[in-house]
PDB file of C-alpha atoms in Angstrom:
ATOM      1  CA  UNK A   1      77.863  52.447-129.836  1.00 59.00           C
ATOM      2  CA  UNK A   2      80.257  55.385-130.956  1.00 56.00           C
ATOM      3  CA  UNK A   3      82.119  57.666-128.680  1.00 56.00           C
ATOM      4  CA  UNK A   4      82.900  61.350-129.979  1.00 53.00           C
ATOM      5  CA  UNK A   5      86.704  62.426-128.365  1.00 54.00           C
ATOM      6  CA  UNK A   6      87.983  64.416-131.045  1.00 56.00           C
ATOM      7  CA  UNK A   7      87.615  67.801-129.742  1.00 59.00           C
ATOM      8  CA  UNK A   8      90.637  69.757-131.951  1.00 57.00           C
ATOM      9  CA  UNK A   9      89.892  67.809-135.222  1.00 60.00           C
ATOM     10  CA  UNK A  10      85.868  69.079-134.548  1.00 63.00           C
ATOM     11  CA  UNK A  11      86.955  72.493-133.792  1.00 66.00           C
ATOM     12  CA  UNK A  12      88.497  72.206-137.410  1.00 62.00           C
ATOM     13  CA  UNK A  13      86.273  70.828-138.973  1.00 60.00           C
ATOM     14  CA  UNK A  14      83.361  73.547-137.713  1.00 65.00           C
ATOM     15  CA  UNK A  15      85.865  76.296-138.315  1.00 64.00           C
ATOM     16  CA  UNK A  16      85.784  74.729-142.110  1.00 61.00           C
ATOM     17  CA  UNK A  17      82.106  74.402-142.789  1.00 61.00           C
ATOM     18  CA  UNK A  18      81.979  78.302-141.262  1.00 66.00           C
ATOM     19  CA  UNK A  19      84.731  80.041-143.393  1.00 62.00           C
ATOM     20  CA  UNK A  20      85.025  77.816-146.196  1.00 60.00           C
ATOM     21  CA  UNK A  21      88.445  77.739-146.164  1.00 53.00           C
ATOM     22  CA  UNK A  22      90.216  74.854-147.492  1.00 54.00           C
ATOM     23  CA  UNK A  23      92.688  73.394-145.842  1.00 59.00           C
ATOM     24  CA  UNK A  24      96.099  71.388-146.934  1.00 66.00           C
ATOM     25  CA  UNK A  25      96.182  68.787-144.448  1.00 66.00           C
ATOM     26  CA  UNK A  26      99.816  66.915-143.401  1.00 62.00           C
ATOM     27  CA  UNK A  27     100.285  63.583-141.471  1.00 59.00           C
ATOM     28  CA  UNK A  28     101.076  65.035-138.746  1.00 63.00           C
ATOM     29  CA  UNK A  29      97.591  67.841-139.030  1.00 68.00           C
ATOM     30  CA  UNK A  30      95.401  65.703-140.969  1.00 71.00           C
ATOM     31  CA  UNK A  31      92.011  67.740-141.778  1.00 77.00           C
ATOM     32  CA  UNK A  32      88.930  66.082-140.854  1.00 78.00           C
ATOM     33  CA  UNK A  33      86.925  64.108-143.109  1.00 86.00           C
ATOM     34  CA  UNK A  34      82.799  64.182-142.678  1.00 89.00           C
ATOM     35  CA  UNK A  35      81.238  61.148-141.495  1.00 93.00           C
ATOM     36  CA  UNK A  36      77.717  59.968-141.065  1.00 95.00           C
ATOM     37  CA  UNK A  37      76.808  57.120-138.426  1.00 95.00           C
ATOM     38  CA  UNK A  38      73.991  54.806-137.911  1.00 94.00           C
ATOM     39  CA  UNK A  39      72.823  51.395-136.601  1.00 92.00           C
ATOM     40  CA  UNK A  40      70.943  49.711-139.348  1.00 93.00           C
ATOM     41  CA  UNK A  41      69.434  46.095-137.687  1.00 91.00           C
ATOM     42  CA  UNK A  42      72.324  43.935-136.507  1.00 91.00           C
ATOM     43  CA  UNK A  43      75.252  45.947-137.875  1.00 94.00           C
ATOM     44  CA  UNK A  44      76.963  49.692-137.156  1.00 94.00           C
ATOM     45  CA  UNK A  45      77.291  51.563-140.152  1.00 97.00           C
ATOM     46  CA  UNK A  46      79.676  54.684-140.806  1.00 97.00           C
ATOM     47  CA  UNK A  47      79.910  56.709-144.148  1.00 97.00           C
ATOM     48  CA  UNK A  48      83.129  58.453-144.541  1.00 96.00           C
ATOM     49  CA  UNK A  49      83.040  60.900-147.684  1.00 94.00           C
ATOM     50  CA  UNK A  50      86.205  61.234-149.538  1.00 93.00           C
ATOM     51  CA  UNK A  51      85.823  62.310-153.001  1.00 90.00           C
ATOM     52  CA  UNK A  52      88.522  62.547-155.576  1.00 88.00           C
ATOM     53  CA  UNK A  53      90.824  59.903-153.433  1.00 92.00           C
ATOM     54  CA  UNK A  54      92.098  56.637-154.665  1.00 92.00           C
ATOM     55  CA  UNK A  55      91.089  53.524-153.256  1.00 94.00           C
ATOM     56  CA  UNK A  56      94.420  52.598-152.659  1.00 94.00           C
ATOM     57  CA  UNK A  57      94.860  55.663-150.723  1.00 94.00           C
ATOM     58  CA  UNK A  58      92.638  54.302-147.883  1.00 96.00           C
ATOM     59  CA  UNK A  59      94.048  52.898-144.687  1.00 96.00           C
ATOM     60  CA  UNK A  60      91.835  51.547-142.260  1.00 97.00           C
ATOM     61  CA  UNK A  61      93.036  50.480-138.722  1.00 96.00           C
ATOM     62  CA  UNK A  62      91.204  49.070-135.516  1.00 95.00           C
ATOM     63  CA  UNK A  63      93.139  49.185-132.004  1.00 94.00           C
ATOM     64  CA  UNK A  64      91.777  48.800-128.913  1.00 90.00           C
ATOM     65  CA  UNK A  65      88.156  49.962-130.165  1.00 90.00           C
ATOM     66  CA  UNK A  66      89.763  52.842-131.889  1.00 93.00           C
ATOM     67  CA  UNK A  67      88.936  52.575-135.522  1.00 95.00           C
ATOM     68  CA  UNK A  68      90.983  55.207-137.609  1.00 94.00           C
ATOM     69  CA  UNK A  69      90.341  56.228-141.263  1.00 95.00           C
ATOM     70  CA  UNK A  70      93.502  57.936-143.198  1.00 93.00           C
ATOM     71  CA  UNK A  71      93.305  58.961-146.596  1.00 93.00           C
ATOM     72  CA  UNK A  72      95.324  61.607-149.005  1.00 91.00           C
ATOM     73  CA  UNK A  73      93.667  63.102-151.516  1.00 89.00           C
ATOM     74  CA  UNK A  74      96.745  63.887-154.319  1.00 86.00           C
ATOM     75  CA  UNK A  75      96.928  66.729-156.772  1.00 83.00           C
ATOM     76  CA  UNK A  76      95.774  66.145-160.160  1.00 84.00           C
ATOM     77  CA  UNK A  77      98.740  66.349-163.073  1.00 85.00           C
ATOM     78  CA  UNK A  78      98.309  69.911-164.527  1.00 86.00           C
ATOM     79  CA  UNK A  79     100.694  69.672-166.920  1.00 87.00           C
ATOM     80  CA  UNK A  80     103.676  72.113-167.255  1.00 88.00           C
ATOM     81  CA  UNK A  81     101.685  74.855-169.474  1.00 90.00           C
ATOM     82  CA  UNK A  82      98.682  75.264-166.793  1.00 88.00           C
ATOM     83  CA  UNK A  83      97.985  77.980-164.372  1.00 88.00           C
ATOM     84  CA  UNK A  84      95.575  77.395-161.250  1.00 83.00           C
ATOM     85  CA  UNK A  85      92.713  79.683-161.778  1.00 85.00           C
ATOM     86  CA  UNK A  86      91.049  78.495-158.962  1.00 83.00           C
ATOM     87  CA  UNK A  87      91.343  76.173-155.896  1.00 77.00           C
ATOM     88  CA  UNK A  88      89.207  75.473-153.704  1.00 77.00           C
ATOM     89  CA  UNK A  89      89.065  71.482-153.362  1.00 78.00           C
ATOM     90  CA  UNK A  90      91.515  70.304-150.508  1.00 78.00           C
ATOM     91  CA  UNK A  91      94.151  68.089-150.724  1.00 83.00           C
ATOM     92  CA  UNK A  92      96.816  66.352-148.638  1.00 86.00           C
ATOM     93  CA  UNK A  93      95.939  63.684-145.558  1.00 88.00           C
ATOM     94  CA  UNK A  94      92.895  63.206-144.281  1.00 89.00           C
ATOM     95  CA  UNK A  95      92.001  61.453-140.773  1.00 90.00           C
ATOM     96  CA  UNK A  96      89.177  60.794-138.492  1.00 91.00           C
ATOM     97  CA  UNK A  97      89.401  58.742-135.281  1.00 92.00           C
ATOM     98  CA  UNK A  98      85.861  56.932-133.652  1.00 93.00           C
ATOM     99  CA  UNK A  99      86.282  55.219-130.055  1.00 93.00           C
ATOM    100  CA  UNK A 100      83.793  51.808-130.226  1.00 92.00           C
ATOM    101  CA  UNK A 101      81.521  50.904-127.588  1.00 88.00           C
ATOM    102  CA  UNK A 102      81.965  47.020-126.033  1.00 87.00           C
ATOM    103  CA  UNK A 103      78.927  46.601-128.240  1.00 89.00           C
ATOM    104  CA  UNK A 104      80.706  46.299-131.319  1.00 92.00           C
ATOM    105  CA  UNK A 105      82.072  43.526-132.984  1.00 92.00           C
ATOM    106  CA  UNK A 106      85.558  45.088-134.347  1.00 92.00           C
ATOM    107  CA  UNK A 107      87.078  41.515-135.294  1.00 92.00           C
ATOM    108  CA  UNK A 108      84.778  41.399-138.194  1.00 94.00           C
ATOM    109  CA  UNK A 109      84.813  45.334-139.732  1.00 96.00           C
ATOM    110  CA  UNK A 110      83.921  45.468-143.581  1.00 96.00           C
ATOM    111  CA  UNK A 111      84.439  48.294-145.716  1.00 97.00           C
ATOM    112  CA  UNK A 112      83.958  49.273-149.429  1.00 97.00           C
ATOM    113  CA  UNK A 113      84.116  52.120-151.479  1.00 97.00           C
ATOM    114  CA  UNK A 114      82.638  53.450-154.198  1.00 96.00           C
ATOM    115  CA  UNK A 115      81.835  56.703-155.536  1.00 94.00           C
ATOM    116  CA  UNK A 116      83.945  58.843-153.048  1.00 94.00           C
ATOM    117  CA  UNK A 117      82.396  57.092-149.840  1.00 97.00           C
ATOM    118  CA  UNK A 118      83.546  54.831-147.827  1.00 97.00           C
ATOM    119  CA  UNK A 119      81.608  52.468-145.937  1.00 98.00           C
ATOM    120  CA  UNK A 120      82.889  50.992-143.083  1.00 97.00           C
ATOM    121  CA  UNK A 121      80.148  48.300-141.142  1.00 97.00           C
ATOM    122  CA  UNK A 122      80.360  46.948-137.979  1.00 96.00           C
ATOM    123  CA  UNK A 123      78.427  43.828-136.886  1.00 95.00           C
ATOM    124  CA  UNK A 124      76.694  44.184-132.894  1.00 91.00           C
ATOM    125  CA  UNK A 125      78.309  41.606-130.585  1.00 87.00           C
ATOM    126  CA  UNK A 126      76.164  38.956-130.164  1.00 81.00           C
ATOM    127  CA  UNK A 127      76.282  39.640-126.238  1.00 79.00           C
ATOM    128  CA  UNK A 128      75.494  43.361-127.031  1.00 74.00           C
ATOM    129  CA  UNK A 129      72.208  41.992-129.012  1.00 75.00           C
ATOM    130  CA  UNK A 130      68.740  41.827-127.270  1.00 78.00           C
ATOM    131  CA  UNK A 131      67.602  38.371-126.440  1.00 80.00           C
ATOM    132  CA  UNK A 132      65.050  36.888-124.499  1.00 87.00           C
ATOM    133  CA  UNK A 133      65.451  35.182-120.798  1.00 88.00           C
ATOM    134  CA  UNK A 134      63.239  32.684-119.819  1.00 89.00           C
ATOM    135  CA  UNK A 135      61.407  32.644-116.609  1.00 91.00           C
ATOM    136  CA  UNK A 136      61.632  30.197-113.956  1.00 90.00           C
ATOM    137  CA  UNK A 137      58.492  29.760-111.726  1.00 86.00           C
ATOM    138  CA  UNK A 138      58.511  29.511-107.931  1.00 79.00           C
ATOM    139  CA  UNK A 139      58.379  25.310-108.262  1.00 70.00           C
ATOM    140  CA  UNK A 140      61.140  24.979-110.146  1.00 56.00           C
ATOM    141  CA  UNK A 141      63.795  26.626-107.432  1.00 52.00           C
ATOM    142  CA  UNK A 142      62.097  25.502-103.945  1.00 55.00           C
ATOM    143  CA  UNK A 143      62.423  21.578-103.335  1.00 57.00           C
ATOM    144  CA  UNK A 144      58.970  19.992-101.206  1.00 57.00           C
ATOM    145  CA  UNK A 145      60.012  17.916 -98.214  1.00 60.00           C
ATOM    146  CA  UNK A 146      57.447  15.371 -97.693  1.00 63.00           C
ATOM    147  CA  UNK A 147      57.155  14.253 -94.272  1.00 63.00           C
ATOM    148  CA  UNK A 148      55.284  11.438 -93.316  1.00 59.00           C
TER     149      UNK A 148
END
């Protein structure tokens, strides 16, 4: 159902969960974002996390079985009179790219977010679903010549 091709972004994002170190990421280096996969009955679900960034800050595209997730996560307004203490969240552009199988019907993707996930779902193709094949028996594909 899902392909994994994204060896630089995963070296990135392994070399994150390792060192802990936050990352600014640009549009042209997006960071990673973490995803979560799964087939639940007649549909493909993936579960993008992305707290702290606006809805409107979302772009979802689908090309060629190549669905792609951007997002930026902005910095909050500080006001002039504050001084960072601490940062540690990340910020800037965030991207993740997952090749499709066949199996996946990518002219009907739905996605909604709420509480810093997004959920994208995917319905199976109805040819990619299992269905039974009826049987023919031996009578029904040999004709009887009667001779007489």
């Amino acid at each position: 159902m899902l392909m994994r091709s994204e060896p630089f972004t995963e070296v990135n994002r392994i070399a994150q969960q390792l060192f802990g170190v936050p990352t600014t990421g640009t549009w042209s280096r997006p960071t990673a974002m973490p995803a979560d996969a799964y087939r639940n009955g007649d549909e493909f679900v993936i579960a993008f996390d992305l707290p702290g960034v606006d809805a409107d800050a979302i772009d979802i595209d689908v090309e060629r079985n190549v669905l792609t997730v951007r997002a930026e996560r902005r910095p909050i307004d500080l006001g002039e009179q504050a001084t960072v203490q601490l940062s540690e969240r990340p910020l800037g552009v965030f991207s993740r790219q997952l090749f499709l199988g066949d199996a996946l019907d990518t002219d009907h993707i739905d996605a909604a977010y709420d509480n810093g996930v997004l959920v994208v779902r995917i319905p199976i193709a109805e040819k990619a679903k299992p269905r039974k094949i009826a049987v023919a028996g031996r009578e029904h594909t040999e004709q009887k010549v009667i001779t007489g």
